[in-house]
Coordinates of C-alpha atoms in Angstrom, one line a residue:
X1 CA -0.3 45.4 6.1
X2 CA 1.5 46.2 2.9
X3 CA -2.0 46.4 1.2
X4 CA -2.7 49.6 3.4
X5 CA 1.2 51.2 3.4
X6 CA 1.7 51.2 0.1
X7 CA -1.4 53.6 -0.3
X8 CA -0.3 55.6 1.9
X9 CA 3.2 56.0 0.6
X10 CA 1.3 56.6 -2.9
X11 CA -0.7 59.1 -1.5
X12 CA 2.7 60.9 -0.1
X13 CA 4.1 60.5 -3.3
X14 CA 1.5 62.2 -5.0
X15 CA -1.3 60.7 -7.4
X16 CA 1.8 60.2 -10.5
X17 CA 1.0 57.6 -12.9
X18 CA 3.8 56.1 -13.4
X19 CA 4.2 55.3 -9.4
X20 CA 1.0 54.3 -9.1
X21 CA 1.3 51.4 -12.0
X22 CA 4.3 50.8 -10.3
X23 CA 2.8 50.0 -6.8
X24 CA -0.1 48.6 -8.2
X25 CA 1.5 45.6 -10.1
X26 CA 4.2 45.2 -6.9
X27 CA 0.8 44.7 -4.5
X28 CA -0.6 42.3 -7.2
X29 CA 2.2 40.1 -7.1
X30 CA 3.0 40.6 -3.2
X31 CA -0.2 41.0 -1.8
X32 CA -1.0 36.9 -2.0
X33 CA 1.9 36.0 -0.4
X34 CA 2.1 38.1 2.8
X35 CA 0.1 35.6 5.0
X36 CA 2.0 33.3 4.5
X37 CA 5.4 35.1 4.7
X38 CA 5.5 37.4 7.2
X39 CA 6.8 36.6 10.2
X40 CA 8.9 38.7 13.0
X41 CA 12.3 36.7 12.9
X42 CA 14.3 38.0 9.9
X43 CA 13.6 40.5 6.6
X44 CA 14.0 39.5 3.3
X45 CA 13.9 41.8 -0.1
X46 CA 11.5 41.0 -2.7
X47 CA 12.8 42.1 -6.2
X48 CA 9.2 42.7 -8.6
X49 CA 11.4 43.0 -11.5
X50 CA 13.3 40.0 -11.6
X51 CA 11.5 38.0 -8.8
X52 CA 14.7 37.3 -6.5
X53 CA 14.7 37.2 -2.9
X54 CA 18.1 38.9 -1.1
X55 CA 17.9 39.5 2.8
X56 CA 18.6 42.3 4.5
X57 CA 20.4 43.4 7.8
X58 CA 17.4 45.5 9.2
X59 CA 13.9 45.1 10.3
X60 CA 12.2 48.6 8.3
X61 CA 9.6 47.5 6.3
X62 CA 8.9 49.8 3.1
X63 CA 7.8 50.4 0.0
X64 CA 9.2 51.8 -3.6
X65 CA 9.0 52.0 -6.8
X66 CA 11.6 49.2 -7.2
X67 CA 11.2 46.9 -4.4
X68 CA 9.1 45.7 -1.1
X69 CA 10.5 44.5 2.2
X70 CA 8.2 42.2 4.3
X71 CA 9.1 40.1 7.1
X72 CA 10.1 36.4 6.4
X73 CA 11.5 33.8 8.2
X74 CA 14.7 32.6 6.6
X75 CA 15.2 29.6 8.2
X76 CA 11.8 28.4 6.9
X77 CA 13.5 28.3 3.8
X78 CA 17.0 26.8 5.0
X79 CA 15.5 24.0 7.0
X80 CA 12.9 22.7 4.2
X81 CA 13.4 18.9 3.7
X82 CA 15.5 18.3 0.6
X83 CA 13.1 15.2 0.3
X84 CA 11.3 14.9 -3.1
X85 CA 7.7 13.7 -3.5
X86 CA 9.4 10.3 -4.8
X87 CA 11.6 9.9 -1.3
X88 CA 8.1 10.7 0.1
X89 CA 6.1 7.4 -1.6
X90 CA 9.0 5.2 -0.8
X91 CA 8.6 6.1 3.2
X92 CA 4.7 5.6 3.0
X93 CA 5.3 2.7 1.3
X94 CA 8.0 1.0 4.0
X95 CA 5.6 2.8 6.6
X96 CA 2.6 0.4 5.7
X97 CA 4.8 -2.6 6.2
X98 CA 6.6 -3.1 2.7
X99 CA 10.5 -3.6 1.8
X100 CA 12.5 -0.7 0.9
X101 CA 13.6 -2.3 -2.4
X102 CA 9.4 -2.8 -3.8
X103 CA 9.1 0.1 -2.3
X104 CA 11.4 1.6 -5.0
X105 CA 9.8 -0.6 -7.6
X106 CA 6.8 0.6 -6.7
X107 CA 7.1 4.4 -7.3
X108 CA 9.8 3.3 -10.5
X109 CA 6.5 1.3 -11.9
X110 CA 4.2 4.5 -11.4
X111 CA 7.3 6.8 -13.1
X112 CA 7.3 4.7 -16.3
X113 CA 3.6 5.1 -16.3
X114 CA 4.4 9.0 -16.4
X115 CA 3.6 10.0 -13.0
X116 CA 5.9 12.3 -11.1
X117 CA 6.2 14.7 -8.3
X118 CA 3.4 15.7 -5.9
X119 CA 0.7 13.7 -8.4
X120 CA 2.7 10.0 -8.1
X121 CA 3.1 10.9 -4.2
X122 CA -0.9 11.1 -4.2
X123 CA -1.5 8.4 -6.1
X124 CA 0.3 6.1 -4.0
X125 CA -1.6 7.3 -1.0
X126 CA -4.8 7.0 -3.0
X127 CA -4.1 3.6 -3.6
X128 CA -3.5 2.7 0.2
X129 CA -6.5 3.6 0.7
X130 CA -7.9 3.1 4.6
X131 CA -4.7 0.7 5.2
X132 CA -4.9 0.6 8.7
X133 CA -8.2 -1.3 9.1
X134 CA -7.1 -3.5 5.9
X135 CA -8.9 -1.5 3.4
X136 CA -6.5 -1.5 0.2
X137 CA -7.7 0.1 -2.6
X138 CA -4.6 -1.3 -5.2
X139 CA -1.5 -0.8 -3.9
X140 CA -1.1 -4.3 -2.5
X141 CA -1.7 -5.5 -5.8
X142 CA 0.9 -3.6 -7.5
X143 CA 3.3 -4.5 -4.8
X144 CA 2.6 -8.3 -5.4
X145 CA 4.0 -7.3 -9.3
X146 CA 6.5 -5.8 -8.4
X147 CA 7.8 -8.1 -6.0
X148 CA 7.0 -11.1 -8.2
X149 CA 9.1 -9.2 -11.0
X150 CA 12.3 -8.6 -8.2
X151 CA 12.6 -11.8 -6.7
X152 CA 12.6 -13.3 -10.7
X153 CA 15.4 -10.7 -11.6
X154 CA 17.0 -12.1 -8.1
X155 CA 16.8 -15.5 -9.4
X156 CA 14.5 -17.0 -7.3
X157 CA 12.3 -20.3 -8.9
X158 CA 9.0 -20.5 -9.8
X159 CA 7.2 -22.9 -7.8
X160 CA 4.6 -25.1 -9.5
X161 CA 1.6 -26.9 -7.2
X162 CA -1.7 -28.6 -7.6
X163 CA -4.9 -27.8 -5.8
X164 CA -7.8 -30.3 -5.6
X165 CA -11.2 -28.8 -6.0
X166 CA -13.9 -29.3 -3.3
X167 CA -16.3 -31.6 -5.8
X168 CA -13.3 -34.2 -6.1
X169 CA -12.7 -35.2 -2.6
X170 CA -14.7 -36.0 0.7
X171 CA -14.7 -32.1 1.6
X172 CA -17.8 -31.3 3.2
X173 CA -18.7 -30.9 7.4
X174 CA -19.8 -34.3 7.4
X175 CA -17.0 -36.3 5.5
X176 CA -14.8 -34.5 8.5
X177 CA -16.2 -35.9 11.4
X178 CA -16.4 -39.3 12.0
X179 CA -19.1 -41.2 14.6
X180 CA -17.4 -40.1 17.7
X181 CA -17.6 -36.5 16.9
X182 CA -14.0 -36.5 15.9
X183 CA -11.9 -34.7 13.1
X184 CA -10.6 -37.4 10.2
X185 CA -8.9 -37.7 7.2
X186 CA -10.5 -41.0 5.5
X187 CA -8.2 -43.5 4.2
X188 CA -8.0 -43.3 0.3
X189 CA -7.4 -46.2 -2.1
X190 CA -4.9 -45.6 -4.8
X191 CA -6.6 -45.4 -7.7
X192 CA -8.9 -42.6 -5.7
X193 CA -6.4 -40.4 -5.6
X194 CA -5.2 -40.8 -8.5
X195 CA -8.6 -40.0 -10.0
X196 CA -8.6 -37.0 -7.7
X197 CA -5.5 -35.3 -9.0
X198 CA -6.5 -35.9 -12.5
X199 CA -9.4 -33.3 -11.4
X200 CA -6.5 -30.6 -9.4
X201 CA -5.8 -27.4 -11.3
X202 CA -2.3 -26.6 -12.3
X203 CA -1.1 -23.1 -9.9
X204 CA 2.4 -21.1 -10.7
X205 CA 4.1 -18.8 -8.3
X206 CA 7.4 -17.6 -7.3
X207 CA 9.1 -18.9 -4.6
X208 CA 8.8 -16.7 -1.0
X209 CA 4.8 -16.1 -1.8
X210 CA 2.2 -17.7 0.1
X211 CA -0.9 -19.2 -0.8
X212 CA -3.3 -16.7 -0.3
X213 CA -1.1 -13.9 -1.6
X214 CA -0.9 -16.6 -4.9
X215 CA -4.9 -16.6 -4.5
X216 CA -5.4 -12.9 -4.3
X217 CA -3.0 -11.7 -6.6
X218 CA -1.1 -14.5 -8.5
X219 CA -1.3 -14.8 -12.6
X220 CA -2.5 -16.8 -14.8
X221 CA -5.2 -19.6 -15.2
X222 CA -4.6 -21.2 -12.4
X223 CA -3.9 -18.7 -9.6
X224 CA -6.9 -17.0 -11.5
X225 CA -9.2 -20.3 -10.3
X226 CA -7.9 -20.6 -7.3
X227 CA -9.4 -17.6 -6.4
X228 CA -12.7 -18.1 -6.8
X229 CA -12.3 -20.7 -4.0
X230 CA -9.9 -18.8 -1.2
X231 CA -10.9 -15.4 0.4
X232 CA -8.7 -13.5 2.7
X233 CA -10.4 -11.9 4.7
X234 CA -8.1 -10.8 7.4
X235 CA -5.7 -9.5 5.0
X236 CA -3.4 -12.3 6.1
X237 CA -2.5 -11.3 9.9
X238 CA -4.1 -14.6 10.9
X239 CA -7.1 -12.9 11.9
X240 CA -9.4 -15.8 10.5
X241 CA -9.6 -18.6 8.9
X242 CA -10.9 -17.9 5.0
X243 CA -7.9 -19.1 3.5
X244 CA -8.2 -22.4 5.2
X245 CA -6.8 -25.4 3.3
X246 CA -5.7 -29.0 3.5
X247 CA -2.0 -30.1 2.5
X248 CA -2.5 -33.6 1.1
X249 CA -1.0 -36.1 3.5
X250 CA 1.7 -37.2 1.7
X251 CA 3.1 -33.7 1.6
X252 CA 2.6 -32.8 5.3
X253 CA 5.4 -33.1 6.7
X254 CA 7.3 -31.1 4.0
X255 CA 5.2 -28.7 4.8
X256 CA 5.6 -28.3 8.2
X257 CA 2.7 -28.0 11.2
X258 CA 0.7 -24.7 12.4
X259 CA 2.0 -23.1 15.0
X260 CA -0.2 -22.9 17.7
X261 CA -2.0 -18.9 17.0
X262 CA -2.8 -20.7 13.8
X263 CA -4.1 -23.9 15.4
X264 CA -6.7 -21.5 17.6
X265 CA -7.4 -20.2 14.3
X266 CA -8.0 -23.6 12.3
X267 CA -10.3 -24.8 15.3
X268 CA -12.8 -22.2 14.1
X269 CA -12.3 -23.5 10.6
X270 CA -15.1 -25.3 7.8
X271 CA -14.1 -28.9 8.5
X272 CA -10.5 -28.2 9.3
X273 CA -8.3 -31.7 8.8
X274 CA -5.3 -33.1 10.6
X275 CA -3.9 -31.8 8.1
X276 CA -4.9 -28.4 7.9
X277 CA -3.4 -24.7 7.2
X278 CA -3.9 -21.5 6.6
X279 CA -2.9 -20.4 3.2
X280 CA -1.5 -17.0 4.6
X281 CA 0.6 -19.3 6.6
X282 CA 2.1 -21.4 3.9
X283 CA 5.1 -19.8 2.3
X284 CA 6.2 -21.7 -1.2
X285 CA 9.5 -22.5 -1.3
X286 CA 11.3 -24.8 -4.3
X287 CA 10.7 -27.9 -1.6
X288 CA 6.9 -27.6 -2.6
X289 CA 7.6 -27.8 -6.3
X290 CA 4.9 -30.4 -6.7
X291 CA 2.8 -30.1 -3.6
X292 CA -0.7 -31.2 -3.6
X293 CA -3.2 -29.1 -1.6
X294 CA -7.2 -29.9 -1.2
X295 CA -10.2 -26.9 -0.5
X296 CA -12.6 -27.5 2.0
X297 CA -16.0 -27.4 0.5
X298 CA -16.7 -23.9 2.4
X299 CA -15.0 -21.4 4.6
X300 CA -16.7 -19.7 8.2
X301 CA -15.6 -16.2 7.9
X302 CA -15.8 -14.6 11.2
X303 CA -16.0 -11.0 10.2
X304 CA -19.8 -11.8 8.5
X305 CA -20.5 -11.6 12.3
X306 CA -18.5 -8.2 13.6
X307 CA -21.2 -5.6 14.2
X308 CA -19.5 -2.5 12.4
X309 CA -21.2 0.5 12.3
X310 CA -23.3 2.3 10.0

């Protein structure tokens, strides 16, 4: 150890002051470092004096009054990534299933907010929280904004929609299923539905965002309202059906049919419609600039039943 040389090459030196301060403040600023230094591939020369590092051809290990040799692997040094904490938080972000460009806009967002280095790298892990069994603990939400703010600066439209509330239309279990135990969507007079929309909230969002992403992280009054009626519970891989809703007729086919890995999931649905969806499934584009939707009256959520662990 260099601890245990350098006293003996101070006792060989004889007990002179000046030598021994000498040694003393070289093992104070050495001594930490030797466990994780040494190694047996290469030397390198420690300078006390001006702290600089200059390798040497042989493998002797000593101590003076001017410098200490330890052992060090060089190519420790040489083959460190070049990758800054910054290039770090934009491959965790892509690596939890985010674009490369809001990845950027992410850790850009958290550098305006004075963040930087090692403490923005651990922030945006932080806010991942336990993302691999869906447990976000804010980044999704930031990655909404800064999305949202992208695809504006990109030119894309806002899309405005209307959403009918459960109290203004036939939306229980019951109104669903006719005498023959079979799902219906009752026939509505005119001036019904037009006193039904009168009751629909008013929901904003950017084109490309779908209607539970609107629910869970969309601004303003309306996206604010909407959800207090839609829950994702899933966290949008289809998983369940909490973000179940019903496209008004008349905009159906606009809107396109479920696949059928959403249809096995609508089947387990509250009251599910001919006409039903799965918000997570319903991706706005400017075609839906005026779209009507309707909320069931509840939502089944699966995952109340999964026996987690204590």
């Amino acid at each position: 150890c260099v601890y245990c040389f350098g006293r003996e090459r101070e006792k060989r030196l004889g007990d002179t002051k000046m030598i021994g301060h000498t040694l003393r403040l070289q093992r104070r600023h050495f001594i930490r470092q030797c466990t994780s230094f040494l190694s047996k591939e290469s030397p390198t020369v420690l300078s006390p004096i001006h702290h600089k590092i200059h390798p040497r051809d042989n493998n002797d290990i000593f101590i003076s009054s001017s410098s200490i040799v330890i052992r060090r692997t060089l190519a420790r040094s040489s083959n460190h990534s070049a990758e800054t904490p910054e290039d770090k938080a934009i491959t965790f972000v892509v690596s939890v299933g985010h674009e490369r460009r809001v990845a950027e806009g992410v850790v850009n967002a958290l550098k305006e907010s004075g963040m930087s280095g090692e403490m923005l790298l651990s922030m945006v892990r932080s806010m991942a929280g336990r993302w691999e069994v869906g447990e976000d603990e804010g980044l999704d939400a930031l990655v909404a904004s800064v999305k949202q703010t992208l695809d504006l600066s990109e030119g894309k439209k806002v899309v405005t929609f209307y959403v009918v509330p459960p109290n203004a239309w036939a939306s229980s279990q019951e109104d669903a299923i006719d005498e023959e135990h079979d799902v219906v969507m009752h026939d509505e007079t005119e001036e019904e539905k037009k006193k039904m929309r009168t009751r629909a909230f008013v929901v904003e969002a950017v084109e490309g965002t779908s209607i539970a992403d609107v629910a869970k992280f969309g601004a303003g009054e309306g996206a604010s309202t909407l959800r207090d009626y839609v829950e994702c519970a899933c966290s949008g891989i289809m998983a369940c059906s909490t973000c179940h809703v019903v496209i008004d007729p008349e905009w159906f086919d606009v809107v396109g049919g479920p696949i059928e890995a959403e249809e096995d999931m609508l089947d387990l649905a509250y009251a599910p419609r001919s006409t039903s969806r799965l918000g997570c499934q319903v991706v706005l584009t400017k075609d839906h600039d005026g779209m009507v939707i309707r909320l069931p009256k509840g939502a089944n959520n699966m995952m109340d039943f999964i026996p987690f662990e204590d």
